[in-house]
Short mmCIF file of C-alpha atoms and ligand atoms in Angstrom, two decimals:
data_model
loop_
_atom_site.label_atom_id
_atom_site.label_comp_id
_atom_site.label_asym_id
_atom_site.label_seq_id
_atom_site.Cartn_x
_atom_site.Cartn_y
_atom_site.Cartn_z
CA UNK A 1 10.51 -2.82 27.46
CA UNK A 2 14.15 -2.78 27.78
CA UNK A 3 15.99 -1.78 24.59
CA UNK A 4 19.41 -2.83 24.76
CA UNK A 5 20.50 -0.13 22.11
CA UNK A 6 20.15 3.85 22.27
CA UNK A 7 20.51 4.40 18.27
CA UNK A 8 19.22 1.73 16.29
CA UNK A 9 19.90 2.81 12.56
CA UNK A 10 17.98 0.68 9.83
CA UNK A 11 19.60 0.10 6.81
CA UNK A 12 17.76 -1.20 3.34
CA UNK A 13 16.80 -0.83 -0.12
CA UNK A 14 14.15 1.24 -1.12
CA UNK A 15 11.17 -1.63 -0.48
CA UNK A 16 12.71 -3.32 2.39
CA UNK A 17 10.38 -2.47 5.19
CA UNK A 18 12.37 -0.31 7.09
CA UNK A 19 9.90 2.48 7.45
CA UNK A 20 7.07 0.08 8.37
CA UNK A 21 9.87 -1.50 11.06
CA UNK A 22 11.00 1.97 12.31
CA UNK A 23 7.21 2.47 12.89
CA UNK A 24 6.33 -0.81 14.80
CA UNK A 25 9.24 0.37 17.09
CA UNK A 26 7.53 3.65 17.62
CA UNK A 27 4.40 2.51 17.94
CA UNK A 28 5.31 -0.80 20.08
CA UNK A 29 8.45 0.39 22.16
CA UNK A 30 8.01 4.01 22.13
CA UNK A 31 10.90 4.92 20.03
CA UNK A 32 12.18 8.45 18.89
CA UNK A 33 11.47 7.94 15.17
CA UNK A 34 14.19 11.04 13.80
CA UNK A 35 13.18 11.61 10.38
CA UNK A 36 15.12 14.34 8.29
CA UNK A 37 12.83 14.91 5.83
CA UNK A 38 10.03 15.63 8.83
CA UNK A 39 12.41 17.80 10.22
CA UNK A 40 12.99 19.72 7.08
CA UNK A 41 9.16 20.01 7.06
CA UNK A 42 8.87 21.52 10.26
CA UNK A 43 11.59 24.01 9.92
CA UNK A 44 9.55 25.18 6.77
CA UNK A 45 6.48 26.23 8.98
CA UNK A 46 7.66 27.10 12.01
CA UNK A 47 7.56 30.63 12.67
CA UNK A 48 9.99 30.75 14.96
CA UNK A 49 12.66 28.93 12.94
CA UNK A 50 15.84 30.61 12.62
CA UNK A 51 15.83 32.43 9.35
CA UNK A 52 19.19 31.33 8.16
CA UNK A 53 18.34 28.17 8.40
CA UNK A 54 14.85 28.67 6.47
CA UNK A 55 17.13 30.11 3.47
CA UNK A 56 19.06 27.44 3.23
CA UNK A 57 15.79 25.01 3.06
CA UNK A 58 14.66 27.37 0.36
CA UNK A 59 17.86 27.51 -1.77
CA UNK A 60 17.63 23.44 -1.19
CA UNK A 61 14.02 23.36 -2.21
CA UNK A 62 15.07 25.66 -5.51
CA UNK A 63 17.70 22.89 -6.17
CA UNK A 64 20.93 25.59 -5.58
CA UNK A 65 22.27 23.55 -2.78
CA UNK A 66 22.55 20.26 -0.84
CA UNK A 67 22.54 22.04 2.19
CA UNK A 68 24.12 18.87 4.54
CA UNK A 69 25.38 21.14 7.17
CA UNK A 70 21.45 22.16 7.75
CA UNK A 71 20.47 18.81 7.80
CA UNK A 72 22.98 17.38 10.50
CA UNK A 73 22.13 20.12 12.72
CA UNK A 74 18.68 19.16 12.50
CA UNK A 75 18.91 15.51 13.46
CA UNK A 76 21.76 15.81 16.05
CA UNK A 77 19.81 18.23 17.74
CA UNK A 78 17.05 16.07 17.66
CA UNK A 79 18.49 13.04 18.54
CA UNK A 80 19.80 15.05 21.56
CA UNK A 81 16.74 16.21 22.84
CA UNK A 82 15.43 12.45 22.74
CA UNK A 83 18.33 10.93 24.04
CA UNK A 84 17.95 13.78 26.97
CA UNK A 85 14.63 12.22 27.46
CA UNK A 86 15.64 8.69 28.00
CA UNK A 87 14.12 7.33 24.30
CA UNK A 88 15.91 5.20 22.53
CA UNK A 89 16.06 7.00 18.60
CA UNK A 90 15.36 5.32 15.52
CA UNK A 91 16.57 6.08 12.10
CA UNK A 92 15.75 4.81 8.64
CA UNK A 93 17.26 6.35 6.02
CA UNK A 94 18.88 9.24 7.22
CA UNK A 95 22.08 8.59 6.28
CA UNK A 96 22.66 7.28 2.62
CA UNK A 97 26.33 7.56 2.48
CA UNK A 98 29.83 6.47 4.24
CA UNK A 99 30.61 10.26 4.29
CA UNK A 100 27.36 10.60 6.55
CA UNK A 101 27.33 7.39 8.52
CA UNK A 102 31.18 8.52 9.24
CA UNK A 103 29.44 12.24 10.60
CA UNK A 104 26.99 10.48 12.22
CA UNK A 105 29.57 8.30 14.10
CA UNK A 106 31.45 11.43 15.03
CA UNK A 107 28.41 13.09 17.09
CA UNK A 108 27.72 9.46 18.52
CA UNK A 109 31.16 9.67 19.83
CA UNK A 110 30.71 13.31 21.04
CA UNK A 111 27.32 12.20 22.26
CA UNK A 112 29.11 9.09 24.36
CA UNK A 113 26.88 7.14 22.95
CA UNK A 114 28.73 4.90 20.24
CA UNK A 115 28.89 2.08 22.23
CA UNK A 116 24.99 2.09 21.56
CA UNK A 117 24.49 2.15 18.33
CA UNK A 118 23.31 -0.71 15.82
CA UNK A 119 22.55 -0.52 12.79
CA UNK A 120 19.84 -3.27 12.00
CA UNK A 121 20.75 -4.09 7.58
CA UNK A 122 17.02 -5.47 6.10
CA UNK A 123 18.89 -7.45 3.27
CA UNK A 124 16.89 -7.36 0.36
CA UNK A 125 17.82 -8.05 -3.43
CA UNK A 126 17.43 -5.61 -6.16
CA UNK A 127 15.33 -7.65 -8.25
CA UNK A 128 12.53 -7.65 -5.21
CA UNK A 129 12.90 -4.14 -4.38
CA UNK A 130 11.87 -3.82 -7.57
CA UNK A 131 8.95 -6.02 -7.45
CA UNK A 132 8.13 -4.34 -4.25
CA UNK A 133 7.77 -1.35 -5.23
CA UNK A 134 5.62 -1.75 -7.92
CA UNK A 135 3.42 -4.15 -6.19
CA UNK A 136 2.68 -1.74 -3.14
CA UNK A 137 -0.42 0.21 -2.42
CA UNK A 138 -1.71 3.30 -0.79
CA UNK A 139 -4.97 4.14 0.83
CA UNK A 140 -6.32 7.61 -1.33
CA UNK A 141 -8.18 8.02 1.54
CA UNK A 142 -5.76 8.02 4.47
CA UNK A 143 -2.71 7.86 2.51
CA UNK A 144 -1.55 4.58 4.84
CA UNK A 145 1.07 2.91 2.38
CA UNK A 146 0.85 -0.90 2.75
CA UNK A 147 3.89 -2.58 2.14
CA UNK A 148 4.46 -5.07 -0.43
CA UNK A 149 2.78 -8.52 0.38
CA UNK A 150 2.20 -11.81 -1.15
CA UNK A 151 -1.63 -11.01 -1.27
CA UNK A 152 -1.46 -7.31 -2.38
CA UNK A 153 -3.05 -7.80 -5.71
CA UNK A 154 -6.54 -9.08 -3.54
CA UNK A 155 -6.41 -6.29 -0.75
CA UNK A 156 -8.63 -3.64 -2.23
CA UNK A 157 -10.09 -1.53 0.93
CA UNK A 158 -7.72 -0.16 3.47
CA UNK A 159 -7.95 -1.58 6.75
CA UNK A 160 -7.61 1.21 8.50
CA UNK A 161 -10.15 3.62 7.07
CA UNK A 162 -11.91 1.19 4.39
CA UNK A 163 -10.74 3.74 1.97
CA UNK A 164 -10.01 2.68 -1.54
CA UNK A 165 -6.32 0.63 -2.01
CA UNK A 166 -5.06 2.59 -5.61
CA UNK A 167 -1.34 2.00 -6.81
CA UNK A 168 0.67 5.02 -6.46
CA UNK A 169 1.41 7.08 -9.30
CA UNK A 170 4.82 7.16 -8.67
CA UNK A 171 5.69 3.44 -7.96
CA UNK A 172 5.84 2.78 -11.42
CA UNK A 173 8.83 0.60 -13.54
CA UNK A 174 10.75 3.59 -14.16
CA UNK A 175 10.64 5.54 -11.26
CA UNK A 176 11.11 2.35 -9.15
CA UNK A 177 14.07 1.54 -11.60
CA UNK A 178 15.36 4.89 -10.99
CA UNK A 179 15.24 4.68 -6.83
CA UNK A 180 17.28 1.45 -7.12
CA UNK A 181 20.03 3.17 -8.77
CA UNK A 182 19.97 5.58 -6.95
CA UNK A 183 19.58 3.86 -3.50
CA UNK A 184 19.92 0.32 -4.36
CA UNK A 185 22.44 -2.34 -3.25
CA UNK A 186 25.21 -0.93 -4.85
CA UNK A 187 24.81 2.31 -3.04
CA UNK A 188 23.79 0.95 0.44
CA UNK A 189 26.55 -2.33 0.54
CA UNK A 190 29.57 -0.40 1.35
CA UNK A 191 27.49 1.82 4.45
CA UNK A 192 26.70 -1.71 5.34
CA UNK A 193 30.35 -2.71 5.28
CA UNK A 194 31.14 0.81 7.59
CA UNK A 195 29.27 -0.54 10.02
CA UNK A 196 29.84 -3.99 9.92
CA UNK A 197 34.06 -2.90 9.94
CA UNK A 198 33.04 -0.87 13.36
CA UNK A 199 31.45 -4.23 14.48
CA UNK A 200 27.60 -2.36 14.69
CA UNK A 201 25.84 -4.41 12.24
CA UNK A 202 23.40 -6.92 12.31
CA UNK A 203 21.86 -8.42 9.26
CA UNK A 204 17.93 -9.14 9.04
CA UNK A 205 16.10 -11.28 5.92
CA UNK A 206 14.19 -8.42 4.89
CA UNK A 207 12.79 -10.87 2.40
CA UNK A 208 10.44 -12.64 5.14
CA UNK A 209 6.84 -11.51 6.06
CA UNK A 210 7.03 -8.07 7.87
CA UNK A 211 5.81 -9.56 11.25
CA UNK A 212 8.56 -12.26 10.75
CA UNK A 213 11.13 -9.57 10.11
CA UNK A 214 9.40 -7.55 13.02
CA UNK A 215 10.01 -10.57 15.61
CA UNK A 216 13.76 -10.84 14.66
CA UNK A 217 14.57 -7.14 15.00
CA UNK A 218 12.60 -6.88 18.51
CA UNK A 219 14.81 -10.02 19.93
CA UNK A 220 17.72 -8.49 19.11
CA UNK A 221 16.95 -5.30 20.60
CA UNK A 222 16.23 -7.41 23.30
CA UNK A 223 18.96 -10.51 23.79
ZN1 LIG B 1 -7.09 4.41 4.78
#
């Protein structure tokens, strides 16, 4: 498959899909799926990691510091290394603020890449974000989390592993009132606006069925 784009950034509230899509693109297309928090992970057990680094993730972990600095060093050096390897690198939420997308555009640049980049927006309301959120489920068995669906409340065995479908302790009214303040519309519209000024943005109903959503986002990788 041809992907027209080397960095395709998704964009969208908490409940929007964009994991699941950043996944289909992986798993379909063979995308580099560059995922800070998986990065932070691996720094934290790898014995070789450089020490000042693992401080850092410590004094992060123990709340002293958002250590950003860290962080980009992390992902640029792993979008490098993918780019190096002629994959196109996906990211979904990696960068929640102008301040970052603007950091990000600066190694793009550096990387001669920003002519590649497009950042896909899965437009999605507060209000079903919210409903979202609480309506999802999770395998206890395998831990799959399947996304918010029409027919959630009926899906009780997880197709993967026919493990039990529970509702996460955590996707609860006030915690998923909490993530929408805290990474809700109001936080994500003016990124959306950065990108859409630099002319990188596309917009996606992130409100359709996933597949539906899925189709869109492959043809314009594609056209
Ligand atoms: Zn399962």
């Amino acid at each position: 498959m041809s992907v027209n784009k080397k960095i395709i950034i998704l964009l969208g509230v908490p409940g929007s899909g964009k994991g699941t899509q950043a996944r289909f693109l992986v798993d379909d297309w063979g995308m580099a799926h560059v995922s800070t928090g998986d990065l932070l992970r691996a720094l934290e057990v790898d014995p070789n990691g450089d020490d000042n680094d693992k401080q850092k993730l410590a004094d992060m972990k123990a709340g002293k510091l958002v250590a950003d600095d860290l962080i980009y060093k992390l992902a640029f050096a792993e979008i490098e290394r993918n780019l190096a390897l002629g994959k196109s690198v996906v990211l979904d939420g990696a960068i929640r603020s102008v301040e970052q997308a603007q950091k990000y555009n600066e190694f793009f640049i550096a990387q001669g890449v920003n002519d590649s980049v497009l950042a896909i927006e899965l437009t999605l309301s507060d209000d079903l974000s919210f409903k979202r959120l609480i309506k999802r489920k999770v395998c206890a068995d395998c831990a799959d989390i399947i996304p918010y669906a029409v027919d959630n409340e009926t899906k009780t065995k997880c197709e993967k592993c026919g493990g039990k479908l529970i509702t996460r302790g955590d996707d609860n009214p006030t915690t998923a009132q909490k993530r929408i303040e805290e990474q809700g519309n109001a936080k994500l519209q003016p990124i959306v606006a950065y990108y859409r000024a630099g002319g990188h943005l596309v917009s996606v109903d992130g409100s359709q069925p996933i597949l539906d959503v899925d189709t869109q986002v492959k043809k314009i990788l594609t056209d």
